[in-house]
Short mmCIF file of C-alpha atoms and ligand atoms in Angstrom, two decimals:
data_model
loop_
_atom_site.label_atom_id
_atom_site.label_comp_id
_atom_site.label_asym_id
_atom_site.label_seq_id
_atom_site.Cartn_x
_atom_site.Cartn_y
_atom_site.Cartn_z
CA UNK A 1 76.49 101.34 62.51
CA UNK A 2 74.87 103.61 64.97
CA UNK A 3 73.38 106.48 65.18
CA UNK A 4 72.52 108.76 68.50
CA UNK A 5 69.55 111.41 68.12
CA UNK A 6 69.18 113.86 70.87
CA UNK A 7 65.61 114.78 70.88
CA UNK A 8 62.51 112.06 71.25
CA UNK A 9 59.90 114.26 69.00
CA UNK A 10 58.30 113.12 66.16
CA UNK A 11 61.43 113.89 63.49
CA UNK A 12 63.39 110.90 65.49
CA UNK A 13 60.50 108.96 65.46
CA UNK A 14 60.32 109.31 61.88
CA UNK A 15 64.16 108.44 61.25
CA UNK A 16 63.49 104.79 62.76
CA UNK A 17 62.05 103.07 59.33
CA UNK A 18 64.76 104.22 57.16
CA UNK A 19 67.27 102.80 60.20
CA UNK A 20 65.30 99.68 60.40
CA UNK A 21 65.17 99.16 56.53
CA UNK A 22 69.17 100.17 56.45
CA UNK A 23 69.57 98.27 59.53
CA UNK A 24 70.99 101.20 60.91
CA UNK A 25 70.47 101.26 65.18
CA UNK A 26 69.48 104.48 66.18
CA UNK A 27 69.40 105.09 69.68
CA UNK A 28 67.94 108.00 71.17
CA UNK A 29 68.13 110.50 74.01
CA UNK A 30 64.52 111.80 74.77
CA UNK A 31 63.45 114.22 77.55
CA UNK A 32 61.36 112.27 78.88
CA UNK A 33 59.52 108.83 79.15
CA UNK A 34 57.38 107.74 76.60
CA UNK A 35 57.99 110.38 73.72
CA UNK A 36 57.08 110.23 69.91
CA UNK A 37 60.54 108.54 69.29
CA UNK A 38 60.68 105.77 72.25
CA UNK A 39 59.94 103.26 70.04
CA UNK A 40 63.58 103.14 69.45
CA UNK A 41 66.11 102.22 71.85
CA UNK A 42 65.98 104.99 74.31
CA UNK A 43 67.67 106.88 76.80
CA UNK A 44 66.21 109.70 79.26
CA UNK A 45 68.10 112.10 79.81
CA UNK A 46 68.65 115.98 79.95
CA UNK A 47 70.72 117.56 77.02
CA UNK A 48 71.83 120.46 78.69
CA UNK A 49 73.67 118.32 80.97
CA UNK A 50 77.23 117.68 79.43
CA UNK A 51 77.91 114.73 81.43
CA UNK A 52 74.34 112.81 80.55
CA UNK A 53 75.07 113.76 76.67
CA UNK A 54 78.62 112.06 76.57
CA UNK A 55 77.47 108.73 78.31
CA UNK A 56 74.66 108.72 75.15
CA UNK A 57 77.41 109.83 72.47
CA UNK A 58 79.85 107.09 73.37
CA UNK A 59 77.64 104.24 72.54
CA UNK A 60 76.87 105.51 69.32
CA UNK A 61 79.23 106.53 66.02
CA UNK A 62 77.67 109.91 65.26
CA UNK A 63 75.55 112.31 67.26
CA UNK A 64 72.23 114.03 65.28
CA UNK A 65 69.54 116.06 66.71
CA UNK A 66 65.76 116.05 66.65
CA UNK A 67 65.92 119.91 67.78
CA UNK A 68 68.25 122.75 67.46
CA UNK A 69 68.51 123.37 71.53
CA UNK A 70 71.74 121.50 72.79
CA UNK A 71 73.78 123.99 74.25
CA UNK A 72 77.10 125.03 72.25
CA UNK A 73 78.75 123.88 75.55
CA UNK A 74 77.60 120.41 75.24
CA UNK A 75 78.27 120.53 71.33
CA UNK A 76 81.87 121.53 72.16
CA UNK A 77 82.33 118.91 75.06
CA UNK A 78 81.31 115.95 72.61
CA UNK A 79 83.79 117.23 70.05
CA UNK A 80 86.82 117.97 72.48
CA UNK A 81 85.91 113.71 73.57
CA UNK A 82 86.04 113.04 69.74
CA UNK A 83 82.50 112.61 69.34
CA UNK A 84 81.51 112.81 65.53
CA UNK A 85 78.22 115.51 65.74
CA UNK A 86 76.62 116.51 62.55
CA UNK A 87 75.69 118.80 62.00
CA UNK A 88 78.56 120.33 64.00
CA UNK A 89 78.52 122.81 66.53
CA UNK A 90 79.43 126.28 64.62
CA UNK A 91 76.76 125.15 61.76
CA UNK A 92 73.97 124.63 64.38
CA UNK A 93 75.02 128.00 66.63
CA UNK A 94 73.50 129.55 63.49
CA UNK A 95 70.61 127.65 63.35
CA UNK A 96 70.35 128.68 67.25
CA UNK A 97 70.04 132.11 67.26
CA UNK A 98 67.97 134.56 64.41
CA UNK A 99 70.55 137.19 64.80
CA UNK A 100 73.86 135.29 64.18
CA UNK A 101 71.63 133.36 61.50
CA UNK A 102 70.76 136.71 59.98
CA UNK A 103 74.67 138.21 60.40
CA UNK A 104 76.17 134.97 58.87
CA UNK A 105 73.76 134.72 55.81
CA UNK A 106 74.14 137.99 55.26
CA UNK A 107 78.08 137.70 55.76
CA UNK A 108 77.22 134.79 52.86
CA UNK A 109 75.90 137.77 50.56
CA UNK A 110 72.41 135.54 50.69
CA UNK A 111 69.48 137.58 50.46
CA UNK A 112 67.43 138.27 53.58
CA UNK A 113 64.98 140.64 54.60
CA UNK A 114 66.31 144.00 55.25
CA UNK A 115 66.79 143.44 59.61
CA UNK A 116 68.40 145.10 62.53
CA UNK A 117 68.81 144.59 66.58
CA UNK A 118 67.06 146.63 68.91
CA UNK A 119 66.95 146.58 72.74
CA UNK A 120 64.73 149.51 73.70
CA UNK A 121 61.61 151.61 72.43
CA UNK A 122 63.31 154.22 70.53
CA UNK A 123 65.38 151.91 68.25
CA UNK A 124 62.11 150.03 67.26
CA UNK A 125 60.27 153.51 67.05
CA UNK A 126 63.33 154.02 64.41
CA UNK A 127 63.30 150.82 62.54
CA UNK A 128 59.41 151.73 62.17
CA UNK A 129 59.95 154.64 60.54
CA UNK A 130 62.36 153.48 57.95
CA UNK A 131 59.87 150.85 57.24
CA UNK A 132 56.63 152.08 56.53
CA UNK A 133 55.32 152.12 60.20
CA UNK A 134 55.25 148.22 60.19
CA UNK A 135 57.93 145.41 61.26
CA UNK A 136 58.29 142.10 62.68
CA UNK A 137 60.14 141.46 66.19
CA UNK A 138 61.66 138.06 66.55
CA UNK A 139 63.33 136.88 69.94
CA UNK A 140 66.54 135.02 68.91
CA UNK A 141 66.44 132.10 70.72
CA UNK A 142 64.17 129.27 71.64
CA UNK A 143 61.15 130.02 69.57
CA UNK A 144 59.18 127.70 66.91
CA UNK A 145 56.21 127.85 65.10
CA UNK A 146 55.44 131.56 65.45
CA UNK A 147 56.33 132.02 69.26
CA UNK A 148 58.77 134.32 69.54
CA UNK A 149 57.25 136.43 66.18
CA UNK A 150 55.44 139.24 66.27
CA UNK A 151 54.13 141.85 64.07
CA UNK A 152 54.55 145.13 65.19
CA UNK A 153 52.81 149.10 64.58
CA UNK A 154 53.60 150.45 67.26
CA UNK A 155 57.02 150.72 69.43
CA UNK A 156 55.42 149.81 72.66
CA UNK A 157 54.02 146.43 70.85
CA UNK A 158 57.07 143.95 72.24
CA UNK A 159 57.69 146.04 75.95
CA UNK A 160 57.54 142.89 77.54
CA UNK A 161 60.20 141.41 75.55
CA UNK A 162 62.10 144.15 75.91
CA UNK A 163 61.59 143.89 79.99
CA UNK A 164 63.19 140.29 79.33
CA UNK A 165 67.28 139.22 79.81
CA UNK A 166 67.60 138.74 76.25
CA UNK A 167 66.91 142.68 75.45
CA UNK A 168 68.89 143.70 78.35
CA UNK A 169 72.54 145.35 78.90
CA UNK A 170 75.05 142.61 77.20
CA UNK A 171 71.84 140.59 76.36
CA UNK A 172 71.34 139.89 72.63
CA UNK A 173 68.55 142.20 72.05
CA UNK A 174 65.44 141.53 69.18
CA UNK A 175 65.24 141.00 65.96
CA UNK A 176 63.54 143.51 64.03
CA UNK A 177 62.73 143.01 60.08
CA UNK A 178 60.74 144.37 57.59
CA UNK A 179 57.45 142.97 56.93
CA UNK A 180 58.00 141.32 53.59
CA UNK A 181 54.76 141.37 51.09
CA UNK A 182 55.98 137.95 49.90
CA UNK A 183 53.36 136.36 47.22
CA UNK A 184 53.90 132.66 48.99
CA UNK A 185 56.24 131.20 51.25
CA UNK A 186 58.57 128.31 49.90
CA UNK A 187 60.86 126.01 51.17
CA UNK A 188 64.28 124.17 49.69
CA UNK A 189 65.36 121.05 51.27
CA UNK A 190 69.46 119.63 50.79
CA UNK A 191 71.35 116.89 52.20
CA UNK A 192 75.23 117.41 52.71
CA UNK A 193 77.32 114.90 53.70
CA UNK A 194 80.64 115.42 55.39
CA UNK A 195 82.82 114.54 52.66
CA UNK A 196 80.89 116.99 50.50
CA UNK A 197 78.39 115.20 48.22
CA UNK A 198 74.91 117.71 48.15
CA UNK A 199 71.22 116.60 46.92
CA UNK A 200 68.46 118.69 46.84
CA UNK A 201 64.70 117.96 46.79
CA UNK A 202 62.17 119.93 44.87
CA UNK A 203 61.24 123.41 45.61
CA UNK A 204 57.89 122.97 47.65
CA UNK A 205 55.40 125.37 48.58
CA UNK A 206 54.53 125.92 52.47
CA UNK A 207 51.06 127.48 53.70
CA UNK A 208 51.62 129.10 57.28
CA UNK A 209 49.15 129.67 59.67
CA UNK A 210 49.61 131.58 62.68
CA UNK A 211 52.67 131.20 62.36
CA UNK A 212 52.63 126.78 62.01
CA UNK A 213 52.91 125.01 59.05
CA UNK A 214 49.55 124.02 58.11
CA UNK A 215 50.28 122.91 54.36
CA UNK A 216 53.00 121.82 51.60
CA UNK A 217 52.97 121.28 47.82
CA UNK A 218 55.58 119.69 46.22
CA UNK A 219 56.82 120.86 43.82
CA UNK A 220 56.12 124.37 44.30
CA UNK A 221 53.06 125.05 41.84
CA UNK A 222 53.68 127.22 39.17
CA UNK A 223 57.38 127.24 40.09
CA UNK A 224 59.76 128.01 36.95
CA UNK A 225 62.87 126.51 36.43
CA UNK A 226 64.80 129.05 37.01
CA UNK A 227 63.15 129.63 40.16
CA UNK A 228 63.86 126.03 41.50
CA UNK A 229 67.47 126.53 40.00
CA UNK A 230 67.77 129.78 42.24
CA UNK A 231 66.58 128.33 45.80
CA UNK A 232 68.62 125.21 44.90
CA UNK A 233 71.78 127.14 44.51
CA UNK A 234 70.94 129.13 47.59
CA UNK A 235 70.35 126.36 49.42
CA UNK A 236 73.34 124.49 48.73
CA UNK A 237 75.36 127.57 48.58
CA UNK A 238 74.44 128.02 52.22
CA UNK A 239 75.27 123.98 53.38
CA UNK A 240 78.00 124.65 52.03
CA UNK A 241 78.98 128.07 53.33
CA UNK A 242 77.97 127.10 56.52
CA UNK A 243 79.65 123.61 56.80
CA UNK A 244 76.30 122.08 57.48
CA UNK A 245 76.03 118.19 57.54
CA UNK A 246 72.52 116.11 57.44
CA UNK A 247 69.48 117.72 56.11
CA UNK A 248 69.51 121.48 56.11
CA UNK A 249 66.13 123.01 54.91
CA UNK A 250 65.92 126.70 54.04
CA UNK A 251 62.70 128.56 54.55
CA UNK A 252 62.29 131.65 51.92
CA UNK A 253 60.03 134.25 50.80
CA UNK A 254 59.13 134.61 46.97
CA UNK A 255 58.48 138.28 46.75
CA UNK A 256 56.31 140.05 43.68
CA UNK A 257 59.14 140.14 41.56
CA UNK A 258 59.45 136.46 41.67
CA UNK A 259 63.21 137.46 44.10
CA UNK A 260 63.54 134.82 46.74
CA UNK A 261 64.59 136.11 50.55
CA UNK A 262 65.42 133.33 53.20
CA UNK A 263 63.60 133.73 56.25
CA UNK A 264 64.42 130.55 58.70
CA UNK A 265 67.11 127.68 58.48
CA UNK A 266 66.73 124.06 60.37
CA UNK A 267 69.72 121.42 60.40
CA UNK A 268 67.73 118.55 60.37
CA UNK A 269 64.67 117.02 59.01
CA UNK A 270 61.69 119.77 58.87
CA UNK A 271 58.12 120.01 58.41
CA UNK A 272 58.31 120.89 54.70
CA UNK A 273 60.00 117.50 54.08
CA UNK A 274 57.94 115.42 55.10
CA UNK A 275 55.80 114.63 52.27
CA UNK A 276 59.44 112.99 50.90
CA UNK A 277 58.37 110.41 53.11
CA UNK A 278 55.53 108.94 50.86
CA UNK A 279 56.58 111.15 47.84
CA UNK A 280 60.08 110.86 46.84
CA UNK A 281 62.55 108.23 46.07
CA UNK A 282 64.49 108.72 49.30
CA UNK A 283 62.77 110.43 52.20
CA UNK A 284 64.23 113.39 54.10
CA UNK A 285 64.88 110.94 57.25
CA UNK A 286 66.31 108.36 55.25
CA UNK A 287 69.04 111.18 53.59
CA UNK A 288 69.81 112.27 57.53
CA UNK A 289 70.74 109.18 58.10
CA UNK A 290 72.73 108.46 55.21
CA UNK A 291 74.14 112.07 55.37
CA UNK A 292 75.32 112.04 58.96
CA UNK A 293 76.73 108.44 58.86
CA UNK A 294 78.95 110.00 55.74
CA UNK A 295 77.07 107.54 53.11
CA UNK A 296 76.15 107.92 49.59
CA UNK A 297 73.03 110.11 49.59
CA UNK A 298 69.75 108.91 47.48
CA UNK A 299 67.56 109.98 44.43
CA UNK A 300 65.70 112.80 45.64
CA UNK A 301 63.54 112.55 42.55
CA UNK A 302 59.49 112.49 43.12
CA UNK A 303 57.65 109.32 42.91
CA UNK A 304 54.31 111.22 41.67
CA UNK A 305 53.70 114.78 39.29
CA UNK A 306 52.83 116.29 42.88
CA UNK A 307 52.63 115.38 46.65
CA UNK A 308 50.64 117.53 49.01
CA UNK A 309 50.93 117.14 52.84
CA UNK A 310 48.81 118.59 55.44
CA UNK A 311 49.22 118.60 59.13
CA UNK A 312 47.16 117.11 61.81
CA UNK A 313 47.07 120.09 64.00
CA UNK A 314 45.47 119.42 67.37
CA UNK A 315 44.19 116.32 66.59
CA UNK A 316 40.61 114.70 67.82
CA UNK A 317 39.40 116.59 70.76
CA UNK A 318 38.82 113.38 72.64
CA UNK A 319 40.51 110.36 72.35
CA UNK A 320 43.34 110.20 69.59
CA UNK A 321 43.69 109.94 65.90
CA UNK A 322 43.64 105.89 66.40
CA UNK A 323 39.88 106.44 67.16
CA UNK A 324 39.37 108.08 63.71
CA UNK A 325 41.09 105.04 61.76
CA UNK A 326 38.27 103.20 60.78
CA UNK A 327 36.32 105.77 58.83
CA UNK A 328 39.47 107.47 57.43
CA UNK A 329 41.35 105.00 56.40
CA UNK A 330 37.99 103.47 54.63
CA UNK A 331 37.07 106.33 53.32
CA UNK A 332 40.47 107.80 51.81
CA UNK A 333 42.75 104.12 50.72
CA UNK A 334 44.69 106.27 48.57
CA UNK A 335 46.10 108.85 51.43
CA UNK A 336 48.99 107.74 54.28
CA UNK A 337 48.72 109.00 57.34
CA UNK A 338 51.10 109.63 59.99
CA UNK A 339 50.57 109.76 63.53
CA UNK A 340 53.19 110.77 66.04
CA UNK A 341 51.67 108.94 68.99
CA UNK A 342 51.05 111.95 71.15
CA UNK A 343 48.29 113.21 73.07
CA UNK A 344 45.54 115.67 71.50
CA UNK A 345 46.13 119.56 72.55
CA UNK A 346 45.35 122.20 70.53
CA UNK A 347 47.80 123.71 67.94
CA UNK A 348 50.11 120.74 68.62
CA UNK A 349 51.50 118.75 65.51
CA UNK A 350 50.33 115.45 66.59
CA UNK A 351 50.53 113.96 62.54
CA UNK A 352 50.12 114.51 58.98
CA UNK A 353 48.56 112.91 55.99
CA UNK A 354 50.45 113.11 52.64
CA UNK A 355 48.57 112.46 49.35
CA UNK A 356 50.13 112.39 45.73
CA UNK A 357 48.25 112.94 42.40
CA UNK A 358 48.53 114.13 39.19
CA UNK A 359 48.53 117.66 39.88
CA UNK A 360 48.83 120.08 43.01
CA UNK A 361 45.04 120.43 43.11
CA UNK A 362 44.11 116.93 43.33
CA UNK A 363 46.89 116.09 45.73
CA UNK A 364 45.72 118.66 48.11
CA UNK A 365 42.24 117.96 47.97
CA UNK A 366 42.53 114.28 48.96
CA UNK A 367 45.24 115.23 51.60
CA UNK A 368 42.84 117.80 53.23
CA UNK A 369 40.01 115.45 53.03
CA UNK A 370 41.62 112.48 54.69
CA UNK A 371 43.06 114.81 57.42
CA UNK A 372 39.89 116.36 58.33
CA UNK A 373 38.52 112.89 60.03
CA UNK A 374 41.31 113.84 62.60
CA UNK A 375 40.58 117.80 63.63
CA UNK A 376 38.83 118.32 66.17
P1 ADP B 401 59.67 130.32 63.72
O1 ADP B 401 61.01 130.17 64.19
O2 ADP B 401 58.49 130.29 65.11
O3 ADP B 401 58.96 128.94 62.51
P2 ADP B 401 59.59 132.58 61.73
O4 ADP B 401 60.57 133.24 62.00
O5 ADP B 401 59.88 131.16 60.58
O6 ADP B 401 59.15 131.39 62.82
O7 ADP B 401 58.15 132.75 61.14
C1 ADP B 401 56.82 132.68 61.23
C2 ADP B 401 56.01 132.76 60.42
O8 ADP B 401 56.02 134.29 60.34
C3 ADP B 401 56.91 132.75 58.73
O9 ADP B 401 56.74 131.81 58.33
C4 ADP B 401 56.17 133.79 58.37
O10 ADP B 401 54.40 133.34 57.55
C5 ADP B 401 56.14 135.03 58.80
N1 ADP B 401 56.66 135.75 58.77
C6 ADP B 401 58.40 135.73 59.48
N2 ADP B 401 59.11 136.58 59.33
C7 ADP B 401 58.43 137.59 58.38
C8 ADP B 401 58.44 138.55 57.90
N3 ADP B 401 59.86 138.91 57.81
N4 ADP B 401 57.74 139.48 56.94
C9 ADP B 401 56.34 138.43 56.79
N5 ADP B 401 56.09 137.28 57.36
C10 ADP B 401 57.16 136.90 58.27
#
């Protein structure tokens, strides 16, 4: 069994250990040499080049992804050649464009923040007027880690984006949403295989800083059974409604009244599921491989009452995380440290630390203390 992963980042890298364990051959189409996933058999090629991707795809049984950026033309060319692409182009189209995502989720009856599309100041001004003078504007494509997301209070706040081709003429425009006064952010991951089996991990709580995931607590603290059930139903409904195969991560806002609104979808393993490597019977990376190969899915139960994951953002100011191992691993033998073999750079996700515990507070304290050894 051979799985081809397009994209050579840390998500592809973290698929390697479960592939080794299961004896699945993993091949990676990386953007360049020396990327995070280059421990696996790696070809270097441009994921926007149909011919290059097709050459890569012919050598594997199924193609999956480390990111959402493979153009639709390339995906459709693969399907036309009989390649198994999971998730498929029609599902991925929804994760590739935030306006399409809002349209499809609304059509499925999924609760989302109130939203619209704007192309000029007067349209943004009208939306601001209807929403208490505050809103969030997002570029529909290519955003990640909060890039392409801006809180606005004035119609002139996104003039630079209105000047881009996306907002001109027949361009898609910009997504505008109400600024949701959420109580906290949650994430629900599920995996679905082509033959229909679906499994969900526990609902988790995520803390974002400057639009970047900083910490995750699994399970979400104080979540009632009702809330967990509602999140699961939402995510399973989306996976089925959009025909997603592989892992689907659903980022959620919990409002003060305990309502759930869907913010974002990712159709691949996701940062909010990294805790599952050390904290669940089956990690999201193993599950993704099982799902895209249409194999029976693994148990998603947690291994401890609580798990906490803390991202290492930026990394040490000089050297790499590896240089801090003697002190960090010595001081925190209970912590599970993950380094993505990436150079330190301010704000960059270079690794994460997971700790288990009897409760969220103790797991979080341990994970934070260990992760602190790797900060600048
Ligand atoms: P990205 O694709 O860059 O991850 P998101 O759409 O997930 O962007 O937004 C990043 C973060 O910005 C969210 O996790 C949340 O903290 C904040 N955010 C996004 N949309 C809204 C909104 N409508 N109301 C309030 N906060 C928001």
